[in-house]
mmCIF file of C-alpha atoms in Angstrom:
data_model
loop_
_atom_site.group_PDB
_atom_site.id
_atom_site.type_symbol
_atom_site.label_atom_id
_atom_site.label_comp_id
_atom_site.label_asym_id
_atom_site.label_seq_id
_atom_site.Cartn_x
_atom_site.Cartn_y
_atom_site.Cartn_z
ATOM 1 C CA MET A 172 31.888 -22.641 12.660
ATOM 2 C CA THR A 173 28.958 -25.384 11.239
ATOM 3 C CA LYS A 174 29.145 -25.340 7.504
ATOM 4 C CA ALA A 175 25.760 -24.512 6.161
ATOM 5 C CA THR A 176 24.245 -26.338 2.551
ATOM 6 C CA GLN A 177 20.859 -25.450 1.254
ATOM 7 C CA ILE A 178 18.754 -27.978 -0.741
ATOM 8 C CA ARG A 179 16.731 -26.717 -3.816
ATOM 9 C CA ILE A 180 12.998 -28.175 -4.288
ATOM 10 C CA PRO A 181 10.956 -27.760 -7.829
ATOM 11 C CA ALA A 182 8.460 -24.875 -7.631
ATOM 12 C CA THR A 183 6.476 -22.307 -9.066
ATOM 13 C CA TYR A 184 5.319 -19.498 -8.181
ATOM 14 C CA MET A 185 2.250 -18.163 -9.562
ATOM 15 C CA ARG A 186 -0.627 -15.561 -9.535
ATOM 16 C CA GLY A 187 -3.905 -16.956 -8.995
ATOM 17 C CA GLY A 188 -6.980 -14.011 -8.723
ATOM 18 C CA THR A 189 -6.064 -11.791 -6.423
ATOM 19 C CA SER A 190 -3.355 -13.620 -4.403
ATOM 20 C CA LYS A 191 0.567 -15.203 -5.127
ATOM 21 C CA GLY A 192 2.202 -18.181 -3.923
ATOM 22 C CA VAL A 193 4.642 -21.394 -4.287
ATOM 23 C CA PHE A 194 3.387 -24.093 -5.814
ATOM 24 C CA PHE A 195 4.640 -27.880 -5.262
ATOM 25 C CA ARG A 196 4.351 -31.297 -6.775
ATOM 26 C CA LEU A 197 3.828 -33.253 -3.837
ATOM 27 C CA GLN A 198 6.379 -35.864 -5.425
ATOM 28 C CA ASP A 199 9.127 -33.249 -5.257
ATOM 29 C CA LEU A 200 8.967 -31.863 -1.670
ATOM 30 C CA PRO A 201 11.254 -33.851 0.252
ATOM 31 C CA ALA A 202 10.357 -37.332 1.813
ATOM 32 C CA SER A 203 9.982 -36.314 5.435
ATOM 33 C CA CYS A 204 7.573 -33.189 3.577
ATOM 34 C CA GLN A 205 5.326 -35.313 1.777
ATOM 35 C CA VAL A 206 3.296 -36.403 4.847
ATOM 36 C CA PRO A 207 1.542 -33.834 7.346
ATOM 37 C CA GLY A 208 3.782 -32.991 9.795
ATOM 38 C CA GLU A 209 6.603 -30.199 11.050
ATOM 39 C CA ALA A 210 8.612 -30.556 8.583
ATOM 40 C CA ARG A 211 6.199 -29.160 6.478
ATOM 41 C CA ASP A 212 5.226 -26.549 8.446
ATOM 42 C CA ARG A 213 8.780 -25.552 8.649
ATOM 43 C CA LEU A 214 9.713 -25.884 5.642
ATOM 44 C CA PHE A 215 6.997 -23.861 3.951
ATOM 45 C CA MET A 216 7.685 -21.080 6.747
ATOM 46 C CA ARG A 217 10.974 -21.065 6.094
ATOM 47 C CA VAL A 218 9.908 -21.060 2.031
ATOM 48 C CA ILE A 219 7.737 -17.804 2.830
ATOM 49 C CA GLY A 220 10.159 -16.287 5.019
ATOM 50 C CA SER A 221 7.994 -16.617 8.246
ATOM 51 C CA PRO A 222 8.343 -16.032 11.076
ATOM 52 C CA ASP A 223 9.605 -12.512 10.767
ATOM 53 C CA PRO A 224 9.426 -9.585 13.448
ATOM 54 C CA TYR A 225 9.908 -7.137 10.820
ATOM 55 C CA ALA A 226 7.149 -7.766 8.742
ATOM 56 C CA ALA A 227 9.085 -7.645 5.597
ATOM 57 C CA HIS A 228 9.723 -11.371 4.303
ATOM 58 C CA ILE A 229 12.923 -10.560 2.745
ATOM 59 C CA ASP A 230 14.353 -13.500 3.623
ATOM 60 C CA GLY A 231 11.994 -15.634 1.942
ATOM 61 C CA MET A 232 9.374 -15.648 -1.026
ATOM 62 C CA GLY A 233 6.189 -14.583 0.634
ATOM 63 C CA GLY A 234 5.181 -10.909 0.247
ATOM 64 C CA ALA A 235 4.442 -9.784 4.017
ATOM 65 C CA THR A 236 0.812 -9.564 2.993
ATOM 66 C CA SER A 237 -2.357 -12.694 3.482
ATOM 67 C CA SER A 238 -2.685 -12.696 -0.181
ATOM 68 C CA THR A 239 0.802 -13.272 -0.637
ATOM 69 C CA SER A 240 2.287 -15.711 2.174
ATOM 70 C CA LYS A 241 0.545 -18.763 0.723
ATOM 71 C CA CYS A 242 1.636 -22.129 -0.481
ATOM 72 C CA VAL A 243 -0.063 -25.092 -2.320
ATOM 73 C CA ILE A 244 0.660 -28.885 -2.737
ATOM 74 C CA LEU A 245 -0.765 -30.554 -6.040
ATOM 75 C CA SER A 246 -0.366 -34.508 -6.787
ATOM 76 C CA ARG A 247 -2.740 -36.262 -8.640
ATOM 77 C CA SER A 248 -6.275 -37.513 -7.007
ATOM 78 C CA THR A 249 -6.743 -39.954 -4.764
ATOM 79 C CA GLN A 250 -10.688 -39.347 -5.095
ATOM 80 C CA PRO A 251 -12.973 -41.266 -7.532
ATOM 81 C CA GLU A 252 -13.886 -38.483 -10.786
ATOM 82 C CA HIS A 253 -10.988 -36.098 -9.760
ATOM 83 C CA ASP A 254 -8.154 -35.100 -11.394
ATOM 84 C CA VAL A 255 -5.828 -33.582 -8.863
ATOM 85 C CA ASP A 256 -5.979 -33.083 -4.906
ATOM 86 C CA TYR A 257 -5.264 -29.531 -3.878
ATOM 87 C CA LEU A 258 -3.679 -28.540 -0.676
ATOM 88 C CA TYR A 259 -3.442 -25.235 0.750
ATOM 89 C CA GLY A 260 -1.234 -23.730 3.461
ATOM 90 C CA GLN A 261 -1.948 -20.258 5.089
ATOM 91 C CA VAL A 262 0.985 -19.186 6.044
ATOM 92 C CA SER A 263 1.567 -16.843 9.324
ATOM 93 C CA ILE A 264 3.900 -13.620 8.713
ATOM 94 C CA ASP A 265 4.491 -13.059 12.311
ATOM 95 C CA SER A 266 4.620 -16.824 14.371
ATOM 96 C CA PRO A 267 5.327 -19.542 14.210
ATOM 97 C CA PHE A 268 2.379 -21.448 12.497
ATOM 98 C CA VAL A 269 1.094 -22.528 9.239
ATOM 99 C CA ASP A 270 -2.804 -22.396 8.668
ATOM 100 C CA TRP A 271 -4.427 -25.513 7.165
ATOM 101 C CA SER A 272 -8.098 -25.284 8.095
ATOM 102 C CA GLY A 273 -9.250 -23.943 4.959
ATOM 103 C CA ASN A 274 -9.336 -23.267 0.954
ATOM 104 C CA CYS A 275 -7.605 -20.252 -0.307
ATOM 105 C CA GLY A 276 -10.030 -19.746 -3.644
ATOM 106 C CA ASN A 277 -8.291 -17.576 -5.209
ATOM 107 C CA LEU A 278 -5.339 -19.941 -5.848
ATOM 108 C CA SER A 279 -7.800 -22.511 -6.553
ATOM 109 C CA THR A 280 -7.546 -20.932 -9.819
ATOM 110 C CA ALA A 281 -3.982 -21.472 -10.113
ATOM 111 C CA ALA A 282 -4.203 -24.886 -8.661
ATOM 112 C CA GLY A 283 -6.445 -25.484 -12.032
ATOM 113 C CA ALA A 284 -3.639 -24.460 -14.422
ATOM 114 C CA PHE A 285 -0.632 -25.521 -12.534
ATOM 115 C CA ALA A 286 -2.527 -29.030 -12.442
ATOM 116 C CA ILE A 287 -2.215 -28.886 -16.295
ATOM 117 C CA HIS A 288 1.180 -27.177 -16.599
ATOM 118 C CA ALA A 289 2.374 -29.883 -14.129
ATOM 119 C CA GLY A 290 1.306 -32.769 -16.029
ATOM 120 C CA LEU A 291 -0.968 -34.360 -13.042
ATOM 121 C CA VAL A 292 -3.860 -33.885 -15.688
ATOM 122 C CA ASP A 293 -4.565 -36.980 -17.798
ATOM 123 C CA PRO A 294 -3.396 -36.054 -21.409
ATOM 124 C CA ALA A 295 -6.162 -37.808 -23.030
ATOM 125 C CA ARG A 296 -8.585 -34.536 -21.110
ATOM 126 C CA ILE A 297 -6.309 -31.800 -22.259
ATOM 127 C CA PRO A 298 -7.957 -30.827 -25.632
ATOM 128 C CA GLU A 299 -5.804 -29.101 -28.280
ATOM 129 C CA ASN A 300 -7.791 -26.111 -28.363
ATOM 130 C CA GLY A 301 -10.712 -25.274 -26.092
ATOM 131 C CA THR A 302 -11.506 -25.413 -22.134
ATOM 132 C CA CYS A 303 -10.059 -28.394 -19.973
ATOM 133 C CA THR A 304 -12.610 -29.338 -17.159
ATOM 134 C CA VAL A 305 -9.966 -29.666 -14.706
ATOM 135 C CA ARG A 306 -11.928 -31.473 -11.248
ATOM 136 C CA ILE A 307 -10.344 -30.093 -8.349
ATOM 137 C CA TRP A 308 -10.304 -32.338 -4.948
ATOM 138 C CA GLN A 309 -10.143 -29.454 -2.103
ATOM 139 C CA ALA A 310 -7.763 -31.272 0.411
ATOM 140 C CA ASN A 311 -8.255 -28.667 3.414
ATOM 141 C CA ILE A 312 -11.900 -29.038 3.277
ATOM 142 C CA GLN A 313 -12.762 -31.958 1.386
ATOM 143 C CA LYS A 314 -14.903 -30.627 -1.359
ATOM 144 C CA THR A 315 -14.890 -30.757 -5.261
ATOM 145 C CA ILE A 316 -14.157 -27.543 -6.981
ATOM 146 C CA ILE A 317 -14.238 -27.284 -10.848
ATOM 147 C CA ALA A 318 -12.053 -25.461 -12.976
ATOM 148 C CA HIS A 319 -12.500 -24.663 -16.407
ATOM 149 C CA VAL A 320 -9.158 -23.853 -17.717
ATOM 150 C CA PRO A 321 -8.558 -21.931 -21.540
ATOM 151 C CA VAL A 322 -6.317 -24.075 -23.373
ATOM 152 C CA THR A 323 -4.219 -22.982 -26.610
ATOM 153 C CA ASP A 324 -2.037 -25.667 -29.059
ATOM 154 C CA GLY A 325 -2.224 -28.078 -25.478
ATOM 155 C CA GLN A 326 -0.833 -25.391 -23.287
ATOM 156 C CA VAL A 327 -2.671 -23.569 -20.660
ATOM 157 C CA GLN A 328 -3.984 -20.330 -22.271
ATOM 158 C CA GLU A 329 -2.297 -17.305 -19.672
ATOM 159 C CA LEU A 330 -2.744 -14.159 -21.703
ATOM 160 C CA GLY A 331 -6.089 -12.609 -22.788
ATOM 161 C CA ASP A 332 -8.273 -9.382 -22.007
ATOM 162 C CA PHE A 333 -10.343 -10.896 -18.766
ATOM 163 C CA GLU A 334 -10.014 -8.092 -16.369
ATOM 164 C CA LEU A 335 -9.842 -8.894 -12.663
ATOM 165 C CA ASP A 336 -10.145 -5.679 -10.026
ATOM 166 C CA GLY A 337 -7.715 -5.793 -8.003
ATOM 167 C CA VAL A 338 -5.018 -7.598 -10.845
ATOM 168 C CA THR A 339 -2.912 -4.835 -12.909
ATOM 169 C CA PHE A 340 -2.836 -6.316 -16.107
ATOM 170 C CA PRO A 341 -5.931 -8.726 -18.127
ATOM 171 C CA ALA A 342 -5.508 -12.278 -18.601
ATOM 172 C CA ALA A 343 -7.125 -15.336 -19.704
ATOM 173 C CA GLU A 344 -10.380 -15.498 -17.645
ATOM 174 C CA ILE A 345 -11.227 -19.163 -15.913
ATOM 175 C CA VAL A 346 -14.162 -20.002 -14.375
ATOM 176 C CA LEU A 347 -14.804 -21.999 -11.093
ATOM 177 C CA GLU A 348 -17.180 -23.449 -9.868
ATOM 178 C CA PHE A 349 -17.791 -24.685 -5.991
ATOM 179 C CA MET A 350 -19.974 -27.315 -5.642
ATOM 180 C CA ASP A 351 -21.880 -27.781 -2.527
ATOM 181 C CA PRO A 352 -19.377 -25.222 -1.159
ATOM 182 C CA SER A 353 -21.336 -25.326 2.486
ATOM 183 C CA ASP A 354 -19.880 -26.795 5.415
ATOM 184 C CA ASP A 355 -21.571 -30.572 5.742
ATOM 185 C CA GLY A 356 -18.338 -31.156 7.845
ATOM 186 C CA GLU A 357 -17.661 -32.416 11.724
ATOM 187 C CA GLU A 358 -17.032 -28.799 12.870
ATOM 188 C CA GLY A 359 -20.226 -26.912 11.538
ATOM 189 C CA GLY A 360 -22.969 -29.615 10.328
ATOM 190 C CA ALA A 361 -24.848 -26.692 8.501
ATOM 191 C CA MET A 362 -24.545 -24.089 6.194
ATOM 192 C CA PHE A 363 -25.435 -21.778 9.047
ATOM 193 C CA PRO A 364 -23.945 -23.423 12.432
ATOM 194 C CA THR A 365 -26.085 -21.109 15.024
ATOM 195 C CA GLY A 366 -29.133 -22.592 13.022
ATOM 196 C CA ASN A 367 -30.029 -18.513 12.403
ATOM 197 C CA LEU A 368 -29.837 -16.488 9.174
ATOM 198 C CA VAL A 369 -29.126 -13.388 11.598
ATOM 199 C CA ASP A 370 -27.715 -13.750 15.204
ATOM 200 C CA ASP A 371 -27.115 -11.485 18.016
ATOM 201 C CA LEU A 372 -23.577 -11.727 18.483
ATOM 202 C CA GLU A 373 -22.135 -10.056 22.156
ATOM 203 C CA VAL A 374 -18.487 -9.559 21.856
ATOM 204 C CA PRO A 375 -16.905 -8.815 24.783
ATOM 205 C CA GLY A 376 -15.924 -5.157 25.339
ATOM 206 C CA ILE A 377 -17.941 -3.952 21.843
ATOM 207 C CA GLY A 378 -21.607 -4.895 23.180
ATOM 208 C CA THR A 379 -24.482 -6.507 20.792
ATOM 209 C CA LEU A 380 -23.637 -7.041 16.571
ATOM 210 C CA LYS A 381 -26.408 -8.046 14.605
ATOM 211 C CA ALA A 382 -24.191 -11.062 12.547
ATOM 212 C CA THR A 383 -24.382 -12.959 9.709
ATOM 213 C CA MET A 384 -22.726 -16.583 10.520
ATOM 214 C CA ILE A 385 -22.340 -19.079 7.166
ATOM 215 C CA ALA A 386 -20.011 -21.560 6.278
ATOM 216 C CA ALA A 387 -20.170 -21.543 2.515
ATOM 217 C CA GLY A 388 -16.662 -21.505 0.899
ATOM 218 C CA ILE A 389 -15.087 -20.354 4.344
ATOM 219 C CA PRO A 390 -16.732 -20.074 7.647
ATOM 220 C CA THR A 391 -17.208 -16.216 7.316
ATOM 221 C CA VAL A 392 -18.623 -13.244 10.303
ATOM 222 C CA PHE A 393 -20.636 -10.623 8.506
ATOM 223 C CA VAL A 394 -21.914 -7.642 10.225
ATOM 224 C CA ASN A 395 -23.078 -3.996 9.292
ATOM 225 C CA ALA A 396 -20.868 -1.408 8.249
ATOM 226 C CA GLU A 397 -22.390 1.171 10.324
ATOM 227 C CA ASP A 398 -22.910 -1.026 13.430
ATOM 228 C CA ILE A 399 -19.064 -0.889 13.787
ATOM 229 C CA GLY A 400 -18.593 3.034 12.613
ATOM 230 C CA TYR A 401 -17.832 2.131 9.160
ATOM 231 C CA GLN A 402 -19.585 3.372 5.485
ATOM 232 C CA GLY A 403 -18.489 0.265 3.631
ATOM 233 C CA THR A 404 -16.387 2.530 1.528
ATOM 234 C CA GLU A 405 -13.033 1.857 3.358
ATOM 235 C CA LEU A 406 -9.896 0.929 1.810
ATOM 236 C CA ARG A 407 -6.950 -0.754 3.576
ATOM 237 C CA GLU A 408 -5.488 2.622 4.453
ATOM 238 C CA ASP A 409 -8.309 3.377 6.523
ATOM 239 C CA ILE A 410 -8.277 0.630 8.821
ATOM 240 C CA ASN A 411 -4.712 -1.171 8.227
ATOM 241 C CA GLY A 412 -2.934 1.653 10.259
ATOM 242 C CA ASN A 413 -5.392 1.377 13.160
ATOM 243 C CA PRO A 414 -4.615 -1.299 15.481
ATOM 244 C CA GLU A 415 -7.158 -0.581 17.908
ATOM 245 C CA ALA A 416 -9.732 -0.683 14.929
ATOM 246 C CA LEU A 417 -7.304 -4.036 13.985
ATOM 247 C CA ALA A 418 -8.391 -5.090 17.426
ATOM 248 C CA ARG A 419 -11.920 -4.641 17.698
ATOM 249 C CA PHE A 420 -12.618 -6.712 14.117
ATOM 250 C CA GLU A 421 -10.033 -9.313 16.311
ATOM 251 C CA GLN A 422 -12.482 -9.653 18.861
ATOM 252 C CA ILE A 423 -15.445 -10.060 16.631
ATOM 253 C CA ARG A 424 -13.536 -12.509 15.169
ATOM 254 C CA VAL A 425 -12.701 -14.635 17.676
ATOM 255 C CA ALA A 426 -16.653 -14.361 19.377
ATOM 256 C CA GLY A 427 -18.077 -15.464 15.639
ATOM 257 C CA ALA A 428 -15.625 -18.385 15.963
ATOM 258 C CA LEU A 429 -16.528 -19.253 19.446
ATOM 259 C CA ARG A 430 -20.480 -19.032 17.997
ATOM 260 C CA MET A 431 -20.275 -20.791 15.303
ATOM 261 C CA GLY A 432 -18.369 -23.600 17.137
ATOM 262 C CA LEU A 433 -15.175 -23.779 15.405
ATOM 263 C CA ILE A 434 -13.243 -22.978 18.811
ATOM 264 C CA LYS A 435 -13.707 -23.676 21.985
ATOM 265 C CA THR A 436 -11.603 -21.259 23.909
ATOM 266 C CA PRO A 437 -10.414 -17.422 22.921
ATOM 267 C CA GLU A 438 -6.910 -18.340 23.368
ATOM 268 C CA GLU A 439 -7.682 -21.103 20.390
ATOM 269 C CA ALA A 440 -8.118 -18.208 17.863
ATOM 270 C CA LEU A 441 -4.500 -17.530 17.781
ATOM 271 C CA LYS A 442 -4.006 -21.020 16.191
ATOM 272 C CA ARG A 443 -6.717 -20.435 13.944
ATOM 273 C CA GLN A 444 -5.587 -17.463 12.076
ATOM 274 C CA HIS A 445 -7.438 -18.051 8.714
ATOM 275 C CA THR A 446 -10.701 -18.973 9.747
ATOM 276 C CA PRO A 447 -13.061 -17.829 9.793
ATOM 277 C CA LYS A 448 -13.032 -14.097 8.447
ATOM 278 C CA ILE A 449 -14.607 -11.075 9.331
ATOM 279 C CA ALA A 450 -16.359 -9.208 6.796
ATOM 280 C CA PHE A 451 -18.481 -5.719 7.045
ATOM 281 C CA VAL A 452 -21.560 -4.859 4.514
ATOM 282 C CA ALA A 453 -23.484 -1.830 3.688
ATOM 283 C CA PRO A 454 -25.998 -0.812 0.912
ATOM 284 C CA PRO A 455 -24.354 0.741 -2.741
ATOM 285 C CA LYS A 456 -22.651 3.939 -2.241
ATOM 286 C CA ASP A 457 -19.858 6.523 -3.936
ATOM 287 C CA TYR A 458 -16.767 5.219 -3.574
ATOM 288 C CA ARG A 459 -13.260 5.660 -5.084
ATOM 289 C CA ALA A 460 -11.646 2.466 -5.111
ATOM 290 C CA SER A 461 -7.645 1.749 -4.426
ATOM 291 C CA SER A 462 -6.464 2.117 -7.665
ATOM 292 C CA GLY A 463 -7.991 5.493 -8.880
ATOM 293 C CA LYS A 464 -11.302 3.939 -10.608
ATOM 294 C CA GLN A 465 -14.704 5.613 -9.421
ATOM 295 C CA ILE A 466 -17.224 3.330 -8.669
ATOM 296 C CA SER A 467 -20.689 4.202 -8.696
ATOM 297 C CA ALA A 468 -23.809 3.162 -6.475
ATOM 298 C CA GLY A 469 -25.121 1.893 -9.651
ATOM 299 C CA GLU A 470 -22.488 -1.062 -10.384
ATOM 300 C CA VAL A 471 -22.800 -2.297 -7.374
ATOM 301 C CA ASP A 472 -25.586 -4.076 -5.297
ATOM 302 C CA LEU A 473 -23.799 -4.261 -2.259
ATOM 303 C CA LEU A 474 -20.370 -3.069 -0.369
ATOM 304 C CA VAL A 475 -18.373 -5.495 1.003
ATOM 305 C CA ARG A 476 -14.892 -5.049 3.038
ATOM 306 C CA ALA A 477 -13.224 -8.550 4.422
ATOM 307 C CA LEU A 478 -10.074 -8.859 6.594
ATOM 308 C CA SER A 479 -7.126 -11.693 6.010
ATOM 309 C CA MET A 480 -5.127 -12.910 8.566
ATOM 310 C CA GLY A 481 -5.724 -9.536 10.816
ATOM 311 C CA LYS A 482 -5.606 -7.022 8.153
ATOM 312 C CA LEU A 483 -8.054 -5.971 5.630
ATOM 313 C CA HIS A 484 -7.894 -7.594 2.158
ATOM 314 C CA HIS A 485 -6.881 -5.640 -0.852
ATOM 315 C CA ALA A 486 -9.456 -6.748 -2.556
ATOM 316 C CA MET A 487 -11.767 -9.945 -1.725
ATOM 317 C CA MET A 488 -10.368 -13.070 -1.106
ATOM 318 C CA GLY A 489 -12.106 -15.490 -3.185
ATOM 319 C CA THR A 490 -13.636 -18.073 -1.018
ATOM 320 C CA CYS A 491 -15.378 -14.927 1.306
ATOM 321 C CA ALA A 492 -16.404 -14.394 -2.197
ATOM 322 C CA VAL A 493 -18.300 -17.356 -1.975
ATOM 323 C CA ALA A 494 -19.928 -16.582 1.151
ATOM 324 C CA ILE A 495 -21.122 -13.363 0.036
ATOM 325 C CA GLY A 496 -22.743 -15.265 -3.073
ATOM 326 C CA THR A 497 -24.039 -17.370 -0.968
ATOM 327 C CA ALA A 498 -25.431 -15.597 2.116
ATOM 328 C CA ALA A 499 -26.608 -12.967 -0.599
ATOM 329 C CA ALA A 500 -28.818 -15.585 -2.041
ATOM 330 C CA VAL A 501 -30.596 -16.404 0.868
ATOM 331 C CA PRO A 502 -33.471 -13.907 2.128
ATOM 332 C CA GLY A 503 -32.758 -12.336 5.266
ATOM 333 C CA THR A 504 -29.529 -12.347 6.015
ATOM 334 C CA LEU A 505 -27.344 -9.245 6.546
ATOM 335 C CA VAL A 506 -25.526 -9.316 3.482
ATOM 336 C CA ASN A 507 -28.882 -10.019 1.917
ATOM 337 C CA LEU A 508 -30.607 -7.367 3.444
ATOM 338 C CA ALA A 509 -27.562 -5.112 2.470
ATOM 339 C CA ALA A 510 -28.125 -5.889 -1.230
ATOM 340 C CA GLY A 511 -31.535 -4.758 -1.309
ATOM 341 C CA GLY A 512 -33.507 -8.009 -0.304
ATOM 342 C CA GLY A 513 -35.556 -10.750 -1.868
ATOM 343 C CA GLU A 514 -34.298 -13.633 -4.337
ATOM 344 C CA ARG A 515 -30.979 -13.575 -6.083
ATOM 345 C CA GLN A 516 -28.792 -15.877 -8.133
ATOM 346 C CA SER A 517 -26.064 -13.558 -8.474
ATOM 347 C CA VAL A 518 -24.688 -10.399 -6.641
ATOM 348 C CA ARG A 519 -21.665 -7.766 -7.569
ATOM 349 C CA PHE A 520 -20.475 -6.668 -5.022
ATOM 350 C CA GLY A 521 -17.803 -3.559 -4.203
ATOM 351 C CA HIS A 522 -14.434 -3.987 -2.632
ATOM 352 C CA PRO A 523 -11.120 -2.281 -2.169
ATOM 353 C CA SER A 524 -10.134 -2.871 -5.685
ATOM 354 C CA GLY A 525 -13.352 -2.788 -7.711
ATOM 355 C CA THR A 526 -16.340 -4.916 -8.170
ATOM 356 C CA LEU A 527 -16.728 -8.719 -8.587
ATOM 357 C CA ARG A 528 -19.750 -10.973 -9.498
ATOM 358 C CA VAL A 529 -20.493 -14.083 -7.810
ATOM 359 C CA GLY A 530 -23.015 -16.086 -8.498
ATOM 360 C CA ALA A 531 -25.101 -19.044 -5.981
ATOM 361 C CA GLU A 532 -27.384 -21.127 -6.448
ATOM 362 C CA ALA A 533 -28.988 -21.599 -3.281
ATOM 363 C CA ARG A 534 -32.440 -23.541 -1.744
ATOM 364 C CA GLN A 535 -34.063 -24.911 1.490
ATOM 365 C CA VAL A 536 -34.296 -28.679 2.482
ATOM 366 C CA ASN A 537 -36.358 -29.983 5.054
ATOM 367 C CA GLY A 538 -36.099 -26.679 6.593
ATOM 368 C CA GLU A 539 -32.045 -25.592 6.303
ATOM 369 C CA TRP A 540 -30.698 -23.753 3.780
ATOM 370 C CA THR A 541 -27.912 -25.391 1.494
ATOM 371 C CA VAL A 542 -26.283 -24.169 -1.904
ATOM 372 C CA THR A 543 -25.229 -26.568 -4.120
ATOM 373 C CA LYS A 544 -22.340 -24.312 -6.547
ATOM 374 C CA ALA A 545 -21.304 -20.912 -6.648
ATOM 375 C CA ILE A 546 -19.407 -19.563 -10.041
ATOM 376 C CA MET A 547 -17.092 -16.856 -10.547
ATOM 377 C CA SER A 548 -14.179 -15.958 -12.931
ATOM 378 C CA ARG A 549 -10.955 -15.599 -12.212
ATOM 379 C CA SER A 550 -7.337 -15.492 -13.522
ATOM 380 C CA ALA A 551 -4.018 -17.195 -13.165
ATOM 381 C CA ARG A 552 -0.304 -16.628 -14.658
ATOM 382 C CA ILE A 553 3.198 -18.613 -13.675
ATOM 383 C CA LEU A 554 5.006 -15.567 -12.773
ATOM 384 C CA MET A 555 8.506 -18.004 -11.929
ATOM 385 C CA GLU A 556 9.350 -21.724 -12.290
ATOM 386 C CA GLY A 557 11.894 -23.881 -11.067
ATOM 387 C CA TRP A 558 13.687 -24.678 -7.775
ATOM 388 C CA VAL A 559 13.236 -22.474 -4.297
ATOM 389 C CA ARG A 560 16.173 -23.135 -1.907
ATOM 390 C CA VAL A 561 15.895 -23.229 1.644
ATOM 391 C CA PRO A 562 18.830 -24.237 4.290
ATOM 392 C CA ALA A 563 18.968 -27.759 4.670
ATOM 393 C CA ASP A 564 18.545 -27.840 8.687
ATOM 394 C CA THR A 565 15.284 -26.504 8.111
ATOM 395 C CA ILE A 566 14.154 -30.378 7.670
#
C-alpha cells in the first residue's frame, strides 16, 4: 500500500455577490501550479471535489452548483495603472475540466476585497477610513474592473446594511465598474458578433428563434421566454429537474455559440461550458421569488432567467447582469424590447431570487454599438481562511 500524504496551500474561502469560491495568491501556489497547465487544473478540480459523478462535492470545497464551483488566483498586476491581476477558473462539476474562457462578475467583487486583505494593494492607496479604489485586470478576458471597496480602520469593511437578493444576510456595499466590457478581442470582434441586434437563430430539433447575441460582460444568447414556452417567472425547480428542458437550452446555447463564432463545431461546446450563457426574457409580471418574497410587476422593467453550466441560476451571474444592462441600453434588442423599448442608462430586472439594478452607458460609433462601462453593486465577505489540503499526488 502506497503511503499517501497531503499538502496544504494557503487559501481563503470567500463569498462574492451570489457566488462562492476558493481564493489563492499566485505566490502561494505550488511552483507547477503558478503557470497555466494540467497541474493547475488538477489542483483546482481536487480542491473543489471534481469530477464528481454523485454531483455533491462531498470530498471538496465546492457546493455542487455553478455558483460554488469556482477558484480564483490573484497577484500583483503586471499591467500599468492596475493593482492586481485576477484569474478565474470555473470548475466543471461532473467532468474533468476547468473553463478559463470567461469571468465571474460576482467574484469580481470578492477579488477587490481579497486584494486588500491579501496585501496585494499598495498600502499608500488604502485610506484609514473611506473607499479604496482597487484597479483589477481581469486576465481571462483582458478587461479592467474597478472595485470601490469600503474601508474602516484601514481594513476592508465587510458588514453593513446593503441587501442583495440571493444572499441571506446584509453586508457592506461594493460598487463595481466593468470598463469597456464589450468583446473587442480575437473571438468576437464586436459587441454584437453577428452584426445584428436580433437574429433568426436556427436550432436543430427546435426550429428558428429570435435571438439577441451579445458579447458584453460575458457572451450571452438572449431569447424570448414566450418563444420557448416559458413565462419568465420560473424558479430553479421549474427547470433544473427537467432533463428534456435542460437539453433544449443546451441546444440553443450551442447554436448561439456557433453563430457567434465562439466554437467551430458543436462538439467544442463540451469544453466551453462557461460561455456563452443562455438567458430568456419577458415583460414584467408578478411572481414569488425563491425566498417567498412577492415581486410585483411595477418593481421591475423586465424579467430575466439565465442558465450557467447547464442549470438555471438561483439568482443572476454578475457578468450576465452586465450583458443584460448593456443589451437593455441598445434600442431594438430583445432585452430592450422586453423592458419596453427606447433609450435607457439603467435597468432593474427580476430574477429567481429577487431584483437587481445594473447601469450601462452604450453609444453608437461609426454605426457600431459600444459600451463604455457597466455599473452594479454587490457585496463580499470572507467565510474562512487558512489552508486547503489536497493529496500530494494531485499535482
